[in-house]
Coordinates of C-alpha atoms in Angstrom, one line a residue:
X1099 CA 106.1 101.1 59.3
X1100 CA 102.9 99.1 59.2
X1101 CA 100.6 98.9 62.2
X1102 CA 101.2 96.0 64.5
X1103 CA 97.9 94.4 65.6
X1104 CA 97.4 93.6 69.3
X1105 CA 96.1 90.2 70.1
X1106 CA 92.7 89.6 71.7
X1107 CA 90.8 86.7 73.1
X1108 CA 87.5 85.3 72.2
X1109 CA 84.6 85.8 74.6
X1110 CA 82.9 82.9 76.3
X1111 CA 85.9 80.8 77.2
X1112 CA 85.6 78.8 80.4
X1113 CA 88.8 77.8 82.2
X1114 CA 89.1 74.1 82.8
X1115 CA 90.7 73.9 86.2
X1116 CA 89.5 75.1 89.6
X1117 CA 92.4 77.5 90.0
X1118 CA 91.7 79.0 86.6
X1119 CA 87.9 79.4 87.0
X1120 CA 87.8 83.1 86.9
X1121 CA 85.6 86.0 86.0
X1122 CA 85.9 89.7 85.2
X1123 CA 83.5 92.4 85.7
X1124 CA 80.3 90.8 84.6
X1125 CA 81.9 87.4 83.8
X1126 CA 80.6 84.0 84.7
X1127 CA 80.0 83.0 88.3
X1128 CA 81.8 80.1 89.8
X1129 CA 79.5 77.6 91.5
X1130 CA 76.8 78.0 88.9
X1131 CA 78.8 76.9 85.9
X1132 CA 78.2 80.1 83.9
X1133 CA 81.3 81.4 82.1
X1134 CA 81.6 84.3 79.8
X1135 CA 84.3 86.8 78.8
X1136 CA 84.5 90.1 77.0
X1137 CA 86.5 91.2 73.9
X1138 CA 89.9 92.4 74.9
X1139 CA 89.9 96.2 75.4
X1140 CA 93.1 96.7 77.2
X1141 CA 96.1 94.6 77.3
X1142 CA 98.7 94.3 80.0
X1143 CA 102.3 94.5 79.2
X1144 CA 103.0 91.1 80.5
X1145 CA 100.8 88.5 82.2
X1146 CA 100.4 86.7 85.5
X1147 CA 101.0 83.3 84.0
X1148 CA 103.4 81.2 86.0
X1149 CA 105.6 80.5 82.9
X1150 CA 106.3 84.2 82.3
X1151 CA 109.9 84.0 83.5
X1152 CA 112.1 86.7 82.0
X1153 CA 115.8 86.7 81.4
X1154 CA 118.0 89.6 82.5
X1155 CA 119.1 91.6 79.5
X1156 CA 119.6 95.0 81.2
X1157 CA 119.1 98.5 80.0
X1158 CA 116.5 101.2 80.7
X1159 CA 113.0 101.4 79.4
X1160 CA 111.7 105.0 79.4
X1161 CA 108.0 105.6 79.1
X1162 CA 106.6 109.1 78.5
X1163 CA 103.6 109.8 80.8
X1164 CA 101.1 112.5 81.2
X1165 CA 102.1 113.7 84.6
X1166 CA 103.4 112.7 88.0
X1167 CA 102.8 114.1 91.4
X1168 CA 105.4 111.7 92.9
X1169 CA 102.6 110.1 94.8
X1170 CA 101.9 106.4 93.8
X1171 CA 99.1 105.1 96.0
X1172 CA 96.4 102.6 94.9
X1173 CA 93.9 104.5 97.0
X1174 CA 94.6 108.0 95.5
X1175 CA 94.3 109.0 91.9
X1176 CA 96.5 111.8 90.9
X1177 CA 97.6 111.2 87.3
X1178 CA 97.6 108.3 84.8
X1179 CA 101.4 108.2 85.1
X1180 CA 101.3 107.7 88.9
X1181 CA 98.9 104.8 88.5
X1182 CA 101.0 103.3 85.9
X1183 CA 103.8 103.2 88.5
X1184 CA 101.4 101.5 90.9
X1185 CA 100.7 98.9 88.3
X1186 CA 104.4 98.1 88.1
X1187 CA 105.1 98.2 91.8
X1188 CA 102.2 96.2 93.2
X1189 CA 100.2 93.1 92.3
X1190 CA 96.8 91.9 93.4
X1191 CA 94.9 88.7 94.3
X1192 CA 93.7 88.5 90.7
X1193 CA 95.1 89.7 87.4
X1194 CA 93.7 90.4 84.0
X1195 CA 96.5 90.4 81.4
X1196 CA 94.1 91.5 78.6
X1197 CA 96.0 89.1 76.4
X1198 CA 93.0 87.1 77.7
X1199 CA 90.0 88.7 79.4
X1200 CA 89.7 86.2 82.3
X1201 CA 90.9 87.2 85.7
X1202 CA 93.6 84.7 86.6
X1203 CA 95.3 83.9 89.9
X1204 CA 98.1 86.2 90.9
X1205 CA 98.9 86.6 94.6
X1206 CA 96.0 84.3 95.2
X1207 CA 96.9 80.9 93.7
X1208 CA 93.2 79.8 93.8
X1209 CA 89.8 80.6 95.2
X1210 CA 86.4 79.1 95.8
X1211 CA 83.0 80.8 95.8
X1212 CA 80.1 79.5 97.9
X1213 CA 76.9 78.2 96.3
X1214 CA 75.0 81.4 97.3
X1215 CA 77.8 83.5 95.6
X1216 CA 78.4 85.5 98.8
X1217 CA 81.6 84.0 100.2
X1218 CA 85.0 84.2 98.4
X1219 CA 87.8 82.2 99.9
X1220 CA 91.3 83.0 98.5
X1221 CA 94.3 80.7 99.0
X1222 CA 97.5 82.9 98.9
X1223 CA 100.7 81.8 97.3
X1224 CA 103.5 80.8 99.7
X1225 CA 106.8 82.6 99.9
X1226 CA 105.9 85.7 97.8
X1227 CA 108.4 88.5 98.7
X1228 CA 107.7 92.2 99.0
X1229 CA 110.3 94.7 98.0
X1230 CA 111.1 95.4 101.7
X1231 CA 112.0 91.7 102.2
X1232 CA 108.8 90.8 104.1
X1233 CA 106.7 87.8 103.0
X1234 CA 103.1 88.0 101.8
X1235 CA 100.5 86.9 104.3
X1236 CA 96.8 87.4 104.7
X1237 CA 97.5 90.4 107.1
X1238 CA 98.9 92.3 104.1
X1239 CA 95.8 91.7 102.1
X1240 CA 93.5 92.8 104.9
X1241 CA 95.5 96.0 105.5
X1242 CA 95.6 96.8 101.8
X1243 CA 91.9 96.1 101.0
X1244 CA 90.8 97.5 104.4
X1245 CA 92.0 101.0 103.6
X1246 CA 90.1 100.8 100.3
X1247 CA 86.9 99.8 102.1
X1248 CA 87.2 102.2 105.2
X1249 CA 87.2 105.9 104.5
X1250 CA 88.5 106.5 108.1
X1251 CA 91.6 104.3 107.7
X1252 CA 94.5 106.2 109.1
X1253 CA 96.8 105.2 106.2
X1254 CA 94.7 107.1 103.6
X1255 CA 96.1 110.3 102.2
X1256 CA 93.9 113.4 102.3
X1257 CA 91.5 113.3 99.3
X1258 CA 91.8 109.6 98.8
X1259 CA 89.6 108.4 95.9
X1260 CA 89.5 104.7 97.0
X1261 CA 88.6 103.0 93.7
X1262 CA 87.3 99.9 95.5
X1263 CA 85.0 101.8 97.8
X1264 CA 81.9 100.5 95.9
X1265 CA 83.0 96.9 96.4
X1266 CA 83.8 97.7 100.0
X1267 CA 80.2 98.9 100.5
X1268 CA 79.0 95.4 99.6
X1269 CA 81.5 93.6 101.8
X1270 CA 80.0 92.2 105.0
X1271 CA 83.3 90.9 106.4
X1272 CA 86.9 90.5 105.4
X1273 CA 88.8 88.0 107.6
X1274 CA 91.9 85.9 107.7
X1275 CA 91.3 82.3 108.9
X1276 CA 95.1 81.8 108.7
X1277 CA 98.2 83.4 107.3
X1278 CA 97.6 82.1 103.8
X1279 CA 93.8 82.4 103.6
X1280 CA 91.5 85.4 103.1
X1281 CA 87.7 85.2 103.3
X1282 CA 85.5 87.9 101.9
X1283 CA 81.8 87.7 102.5
X1284 CA 79.5 89.9 100.4
X1285 CA 76.1 91.4 101.4
X1286 CA 74.7 90.5 98.0
X1287 CA 76.1 88.6 95.0
X1288 CA 78.3 90.6 92.6
X1289 CA 79.7 88.9 89.4
X1290 CA 82.3 91.7 89.1
X1291 CA 84.1 91.0 92.3
X1292 CA 87.1 89.1 90.8
X1293 CA 87.5 91.7 88.1
X1294 CA 87.4 94.5 90.6
X1295 CA 90.2 92.9 92.6
X1296 CA 92.4 93.0 89.5
X1297 CA 92.0 96.8 89.3
X1298 CA 94.3 99.4 90.7
X1299 CA 92.5 99.5 94.0
X1300 CA 93.0 95.8 94.6
X1301 CA 96.8 96.1 94.7
X1302 CA 98.4 94.6 97.8
X1303 CA 100.9 96.7 99.8
X1304 CA 103.3 95.5 102.5
X1305 CA 101.6 95.9 105.8
X1306 CA 105.0 96.7 107.4
X1307 CA 105.4 99.6 104.9
X1308 CA 101.9 100.9 105.6
X1309 CA 102.6 100.8 109.4
X1310 CA 105.9 102.6 108.8
X1311 CA 104.8 105.3 106.3
X1312 CA 101.1 105.6 107.0
X1313 CA 99.4 108.2 104.8
X1314 CA 102.7 108.9 103.1
X1315 CA 102.8 105.4 101.6
X1316 CA 102.4 106.8 98.1
X1317 CA 105.9 108.3 98.4
X1318 CA 107.4 105.0 99.5
X1319 CA 105.1 102.3 97.9
X1320 CA 106.2 98.7 98.6
X1321 CA 104.6 95.9 96.7
X1322 CA 105.4 92.5 95.2
X1323 CA 105.5 93.6 91.6
X1324 CA 108.3 93.3 89.0
X1325 CA 109.7 96.8 89.8
X1326 CA 110.5 98.4 93.1
X1327 CA 110.2 102.1 93.8
X1328 CA 113.5 104.0 93.6
X1329 CA 112.8 107.7 93.3
X1330 CA 110.3 110.3 92.1
X1331 CA 110.2 114.0 91.5
X1332 CA 106.9 115.8 91.1
X1333 CA 106.5 117.1 87.6
X1334 CA 109.5 115.2 86.3
X1335 CA 109.8 111.4 86.6
X1336 CA 109.4 108.2 88.5
X1337 CA 112.3 105.7 88.6
X1338 CA 111.7 102.0 89.3
X1339 CA 114.3 99.2 89.5
X1340 CA 113.9 95.6 88.5
X1341 CA 113.0 93.3 91.5
X1342 CA 115.3 90.3 91.6
X1343 CA 112.8 88.3 93.7
X1344 CA 109.7 88.9 91.6
X1345 CA 107.8 85.6 91.7
X1346 CA 107.7 85.3 87.9
X1347 CA 111.3 86.1 87.4
X1348 CA 113.4 89.2 87.2
X1349 CA 112.3 91.6 84.4
X1350 CA 114.6 91.8 81.3
X1351 CA 115.3 95.6 81.9
X1352 CA 117.2 97.0 84.8
X1353 CA 115.3 100.2 85.2
X1354 CA 111.9 101.5 84.2
X1355 CA 111.6 105.3 84.0
X1356 CA 108.3 107.0 83.7
X1357 CA 109.0 110.5 82.5
X1358 CA 106.5 113.4 82.3
X1359 CA 106.5 114.8 78.8
X1360 CA 103.6 117.0 77.9
X1361 CA 104.7 118.9 74.8
X1362 CA 103.4 117.0 71.7
X1363 CA 106.4 117.9 69.5
X1364 CA 108.8 116.7 72.2
X1365 CA 107.0 113.4 72.5
X1366 CA 107.4 112.8 68.7
X1367 CA 111.0 114.0 68.5
X1368 CA 112.0 111.9 71.6
X1369 CA 110.4 108.8 70.1
X1370 CA 112.4 109.3 66.9
X1371 CA 115.6 110.0 68.7
X1372 CA 115.2 107.1 71.1
X1373 CA 115.2 109.3 74.2
X1374 CA 111.7 107.8 74.9
X1375 CA 111.3 104.1 74.5
X1376 CA 107.5 104.0 74.2
X1377 CA 104.4 105.9 75.1
X1378 CA 100.6 105.9 74.8
X1379 CA 100.5 109.7 74.8
X1380 CA 101.6 110.1 71.2
X1381 CA 99.8 113.0 69.6
X1382 CA 97.3 111.8 67.0
X1383 CA 98.5 114.5 64.6
X1384 CA 101.8 112.6 64.3
X1385 CA 100.3 109.2 63.5
X1386 CA 100.8 109.4 59.7
X1387 CA 104.4 110.7 60.0
X1388 CA 105.4 108.0 62.5
X1389 CA 103.9 105.1 60.4
X1390 CA 106.3 106.0 57.7
X1391 CA 109.4 105.9 59.9
X1392 CA 111.2 102.6 60.3
X1393 CA 112.8 103.7 63.6
X1394 CA 109.5 103.4 65.4
X1395 CA 106.5 101.0 65.6
X1396 CA 102.9 102.3 65.6
X1397 CA 100.5 99.8 67.1
X1398 CA 96.9 99.2 66.2
X1399 CA 94.8 98.9 69.3
X1400 CA 91.0 98.5 69.8
X1401 CA 88.8 101.6 70.2
X1402 CA 88.1 101.1 73.9
X1403 CA 88.1 104.5 75.6
X1404 CA 85.5 107.2 75.7
X1405 CA 85.9 110.9 75.1
X1406 CA 83.2 112.6 77.2
X1407 CA 81.7 115.9 78.2
X1408 CA 80.3 115.8 81.7
X1409 CA 77.6 118.3 82.6
X1410 CA 77.0 119.4 86.2
X1411 CA 73.3 119.3 86.8
X1412 CA 73.7 121.6 89.8
X1413 CA 75.1 124.3 87.5
X1414 CA 72.9 123.5 84.5
X1415 CA 69.6 122.4 86.2
X1416 CA 67.3 122.5 83.1
X1417 CA 67.1 119.2 81.2
X1418 CA 66.3 121.1 78.0
X1419 CA 69.5 123.0 78.3
X1420 CA 71.6 119.9 78.9
X1421 CA 69.9 118.3 75.9
X1422 CA 70.7 121.3 73.8
X1423 CA 74.3 121.1 74.8
X1424 CA 74.4 117.4 73.7
X1425 CA 72.6 118.1 70.4
X1426 CA 75.0 121.0 69.5
X1427 CA 78.1 118.9 69.4
X1428 CA 79.8 118.0 66.1
X1429 CA 81.3 114.6 66.8
X1430 CA 82.6 114.2 63.3
X1431 CA 84.7 117.3 63.6
X1432 CA 86.1 116.1 67.0
X1433 CA 87.0 112.7 65.5
X1434 CA 88.7 114.3 62.5
X1435 CA 90.4 117.2 64.1
X1436 CA 91.2 116.1 67.7
X1437 CA 91.8 112.4 67.0
X1438 CA 92.9 112.6 63.3
X1439 CA 90.5 109.7 62.6
X1440 CA 92.1 107.4 65.2
X1441 CA 88.7 106.5 66.7
X1442 CA 85.1 106.1 66.0
X1443 CA 81.8 107.9 66.4
X1444 CA 80.0 107.0 69.7
X1445 CA 77.3 104.8 68.1
X1446 CA 76.8 102.8 71.3
X1447 CA 76.6 105.8 73.7
X1448 CA 78.9 105.0 76.7
X1449 CA 79.9 101.5 75.6
X1450 CA 82.8 101.7 73.0
X1451 CA 82.9 99.5 69.8
X1452 CA 85.5 97.1 71.1
X1453 CA 83.4 96.1 74.2
X1454 CA 80.6 93.6 74.6
X1455 CA 77.3 95.4 75.0
X1456 CA 78.0 97.9 72.2
X1457 CA 74.6 98.6 70.6
X1458 CA 74.2 100.9 67.6
X1459 CA 70.5 101.4 68.4
X1460 CA 71.8 104.1 70.7
X1461 CA 73.5 106.1 68.0
X1462 CA 70.7 108.8 68.0
X1463 CA 71.8 109.8 71.5
X1464 CA 75.0 111.2 70.1
X1465 CA 73.7 112.9 66.9
X1466 CA 74.2 116.5 66.1
X1467 CA 71.0 118.5 65.5
X1468 CA 71.8 122.2 65.6
X1469 CA 68.2 123.3 64.8
X1470 CA 66.7 121.3 67.6
X1471 CA 69.4 122.5 70.0
X1472 CA 68.6 126.2 69.2
X1473 CA 64.9 125.4 69.7
X1474 CA 65.5 123.9 73.1
X1475 CA 67.7 126.9 74.1
X1476 CA 64.9 129.2 73.2
X1477 CA 62.3 127.2 75.0
X1478 CA 64.4 127.2 78.1
X1479 CA 65.0 130.9 77.9
X1480 CA 68.8 130.2 77.9
X1481 CA 69.8 132.3 74.9
X1482 CA 73.0 134.3 75.8
X1483 CA 73.6 132.3 78.9
X1484 CA 77.2 132.1 80.0
X1485 CA 78.5 128.6 80.3
X1486 CA 82.0 127.7 81.6
X1487 CA 83.9 124.8 80.1
X1488 CA 87.2 123.3 81.3
X1489 CA 89.5 120.7 79.8
X1490 CA 92.9 119.3 80.4
X1491 CA 95.7 120.9 78.4
X1492 CA 97.2 117.8 76.9
X1493 CA 96.5 115.4 74.0
X1494 CA 93.2 115.7 72.3
X1495 CA 91.4 117.7 75.0
X1496 CA 92.3 121.3 73.9
X1497 CA 91.1 120.8 70.3
X1498 CA 87.9 119.0 71.5
X1499 CA 87.2 121.9 73.9
X1500 CA 87.7 124.4 71.0
X1501 CA 85.2 122.6 68.8
X1502 CA 82.6 122.2 71.6
X1503 CA 82.9 125.8 72.6
X1504 CA 82.2 126.9 69.0
X1505 CA 79.3 124.4 68.7
X1506 CA 77.7 125.9 71.8
X1507 CA 78.3 129.4 70.7
X1508 CA 76.5 128.6 67.4
X1509 CA 73.3 127.6 69.3
X1510 CA 73.2 130.6 71.4
X1511 CA 75.4 130.2 74.5
X1512 CA 78.3 132.4 75.6
X1513 CA 81.1 130.1 76.4
X1514 CA 84.1 130.7 78.6
X1515 CA 86.8 128.1 78.6
X1516 CA 89.9 127.3 80.6
X1517 CA 92.8 124.9 80.0
X1518 CA 94.1 123.0 83.0
X1519 CA 97.4 121.1 83.6
X1520 CA 96.8 117.4 83.6
X1521 CA 98.4 117.0 87.1
X1522 CA 95.7 119.1 88.7
X1523 CA 92.8 118.6 86.4
X1524 CA 91.3 115.6 88.3
X1525 CA 91.4 117.5 91.5
X1526 CA 89.3 120.3 89.9
X1527 CA 86.8 117.7 88.6
X1528 CA 86.2 116.7 92.2
X1529 CA 85.6 120.3 93.4
X1530 CA 81.9 121.1 92.7
X1531 CA 82.6 124.7 93.7
X1532 CA 85.2 125.2 90.9
X1533 CA 84.2 128.2 88.7
X1534 CA 84.5 126.1 85.6
X1535 CA 82.4 123.1 86.8
X1536 CA 79.6 123.6 84.3
X1537 CA 81.0 121.5 81.6
X1538 CA 84.1 119.2 81.8
X1539 CA 85.8 117.4 79.0
X1540 CA 87.5 114.2 80.1
X1541 CA 87.9 110.6 79.2
X1542 CA 86.9 107.2 80.6
X1543 CA 89.5 104.4 80.0
X1544 CA 88.5 100.9 80.7
X1545 CA 90.6 99.4 83.5
X1546 CA 88.5 96.3 83.6
X1547 CA 86.8 95.3 80.2
X1548 CA 83.1 95.2 81.0
X1549 CA 80.1 97.4 80.5
X1550 CA 79.9 97.8 84.3
X1551 CA 83.2 99.6 84.2
X1552 CA 81.8 102.1 81.7
X1553 CA 78.0 102.4 82.2
X1554 CA 78.0 101.1 85.8
X1555 CA 80.7 103.4 87.0
X1556 CA 79.4 106.5 85.3
X1557 CA 75.6 106.1 85.6
X1558 CA 75.6 105.1 89.3
X1559 CA 73.9 107.9 91.2
X1560 CA 76.1 107.2 94.2
X1561 CA 79.4 107.0 92.3
X1562 CA 82.1 109.5 91.6
X1563 CA 80.7 110.5 88.2
X1564 CA 77.0 110.4 89.1
X1565 CA 77.3 112.3 92.4
X1566 CA 80.6 114.2 92.9
X1567 CA 81.2 115.3 89.3
X1568 CA 77.8 115.7 87.7
X1569 CA 75.4 116.0 90.6
X1570 CA 73.0 113.6 88.9
X1571 CA 72.1 112.3 92.4
X1572 CA 70.3 115.6 93.0
X1573 CA 67.9 114.9 90.1
X1574 CA 64.4 113.4 90.6
X1575 CA 64.3 109.6 90.6
X1576 CA 68.0 109.3 89.8
X1577 CA 68.4 106.8 92.7
X1578 CA 66.2 104.4 90.8
X1579 CA 69.0 103.7 88.3
X1580 CA 71.0 101.9 90.9
X1581 CA 68.8 98.7 91.2
X1582 CA 68.8 98.5 87.4
X1583 CA 72.6 98.7 87.3
X1584 CA 73.0 96.1 90.0
X1585 CA 70.7 93.7 88.1
X1586 CA 72.5 94.3 84.7
X1587 CA 76.0 93.6 85.9
X1588 CA 74.9 90.2 87.3
X1589 CA 73.5 89.0 84.0
X1590 CA 75.5 86.6 81.9
X1591 CA 77.1 87.9 78.8
X1592 CA 74.7 87.9 75.9
X1593 CA 71.6 89.5 74.4
X1594 CA 69.8 89.9 77.7
X1595 CA 72.7 91.7 79.3
X1596 CA 73.2 94.0 76.3
X1597 CA 69.5 94.8 76.3
X1598 CA 69.6 95.7 80.0
X1599 CA 72.5 98.1 79.5
X1600 CA 70.9 99.6 76.4
X1601 CA 67.7 100.3 78.4
X1602 CA 69.7 101.9 81.2
X1603 CA 71.8 104.1 78.8
X1604 CA 68.7 105.4 77.0
X1605 CA 67.0 106.4 80.2
X1606 CA 70.3 107.8 81.6
X1607 CA 70.6 110.0 78.5
X1608 CA 67.0 111.0 77.9
X1609 CA 66.0 111.6 81.4
X1610 CA 69.2 113.1 82.8
X1611 CA 71.8 113.9 80.1
X1612 CA 74.7 114.6 82.4
X1613 CA 77.1 112.7 80.1
X1614 CA 77.5 113.7 76.5
X1615 CA 79.6 111.4 74.3
X1616 CA 82.2 113.0 72.1
X1617 CA 84.1 110.0 70.5
X1618 CA 85.4 106.5 71.1
X1619 CA 89.2 106.1 70.7
X1620 CA 92.4 104.3 71.4
X1621 CA 95.4 106.0 73.0
X1622 CA 98.1 105.9 70.3
X1623 CA 100.9 103.6 71.3
X1624 CA 104.2 104.0 69.7
X1625 CA 107.6 102.5 70.6
X1626 CA 111.1 102.4 69.2
X1627 CA 111.5 99.6 66.8
X1628 CA 114.0 98.0 69.2
X1629 CA 111.4 97.7 72.1
X1630 CA 110.0 94.2 72.2
X1631 CA 107.4 92.1 74.1
X1632 CA 105.0 94.9 75.2
X1633 CA 101.4 93.9 75.3
X1634 CA 100.4 97.2 73.7
X1635 CA 96.6 97.0 74.0
X1636 CA 96.9 97.4 77.7
X1637 CA 99.2 100.4 77.4
X1638 CA 96.7 101.9 75.1
X1639 CA 94.4 102.1 78.1
X1640 CA 97.0 103.2 80.6
X1641 CA 97.7 99.8 82.2
X1642 CA 101.4 99.1 82.6
X1643 CA 102.7 95.6 83.1
X1644 CA 106.3 95.8 81.8
X1645 CA 107.8 92.6 83.3
X1646 CA 108.4 91.0 79.9
X1647 CA 109.4 94.2 77.9
X1648 CA 113.0 94.5 76.7
X1649 CA 115.0 97.1 74.9

């Protein structure tokens, strides 16, 4: 079956009405008349458009997922599968469909931004129903965003990752002038605000449910989305049911089942048998086989995700050693053997080819040079040093780990590896005392299509990657990267913004080297040929909007 190309929108479009004047992370600011978008990296399976009414056709849509802990909470990352469930259960003030790149009104029907770009006033839609029968008001928004902004909120589960914590640090006040108005005042301008509110952390939960379930809300999540939570079993599946009162119309399918399937051969056989309707976790090794089979459709999606190797500077304190690790890696072998060619070499360092800001002048930062790597190992006196490497046990990760381990052995290191179940891998990334925290193979998928979601998120010395995982914040002058990142994200799309991110990335790599790029890729989306109306570019990046899908 030939590849089915996913649609994308052109950058730079400026909506014509006040309610559609939107922005994504790094997009144009209202009030100053600057509009810009980014190439579509993801795509949501459905959109927030008011004409997206669906007809009830029935049936069950089954998606294969990486893992489930049976905890679905916008404040708590456990697995990609669990957050896919959050995407289906809850909606936010803004929405990026990724069929277009502009944040559009969702639970907020419109907004205004003050001339100084500090005050965002959101007008909520009237009569929007939660799955528990309560009606959306500003109190629900304050409760939902408040737990993202306040690490001491009593409804947060232990270990909450709070994806909107950075936005929250810039919020001076969040108030509700009335039941259908929310006012957010920032400490300093941030062009990415509307885009961030479309992300997982911006999803609105029923305040009544938060009050009832508290920190256990992830086991009883109640939102306004197209599917309501029904049941979940850790390590097995999550079952959702179509919500009759979804504001855009009842979804065509009756049930959505997110089923944990980790064995590659089982994924393939289940797709071919119809036991699985669709998945973005298809093994790359099966791509050629599946393209020849008329019972399935293999979709072509943009290369928008990063395969990365994170280096903990607290475990590997010498810059020369970290540079040697980076220079040792054979990216071509990883692309060919782990991704079976479904990807690209990381020519733009941390910005993938499908995203604005991609700059091939950074290609030298991801080039193999075994001789130079050996020289640096010798100069650092690191020959024979034992280095520990961990990777998740699913998809491309094990093969990439095998290649990296051999590359590092070839330049003089003694490498010890471990393979970790995907359901527990992220928890281990957050544990700096983990025995295998020297080197960590992982991926960065773009939940909002902007350089700030890649470079800004990973290079920030106060962020999850820069502090908790890599310990970059312990290195000299690392804090000085933050003002540069803040300035870059507020620039309009174009040459100046690209240059700013290029400068940041070069310094980030040359002065610190806590992130070594392995490849750029797209998660391989495959469905049964009978599955229709999925926006597959979103699913390729683990976003899951299934309100228009049918079987």
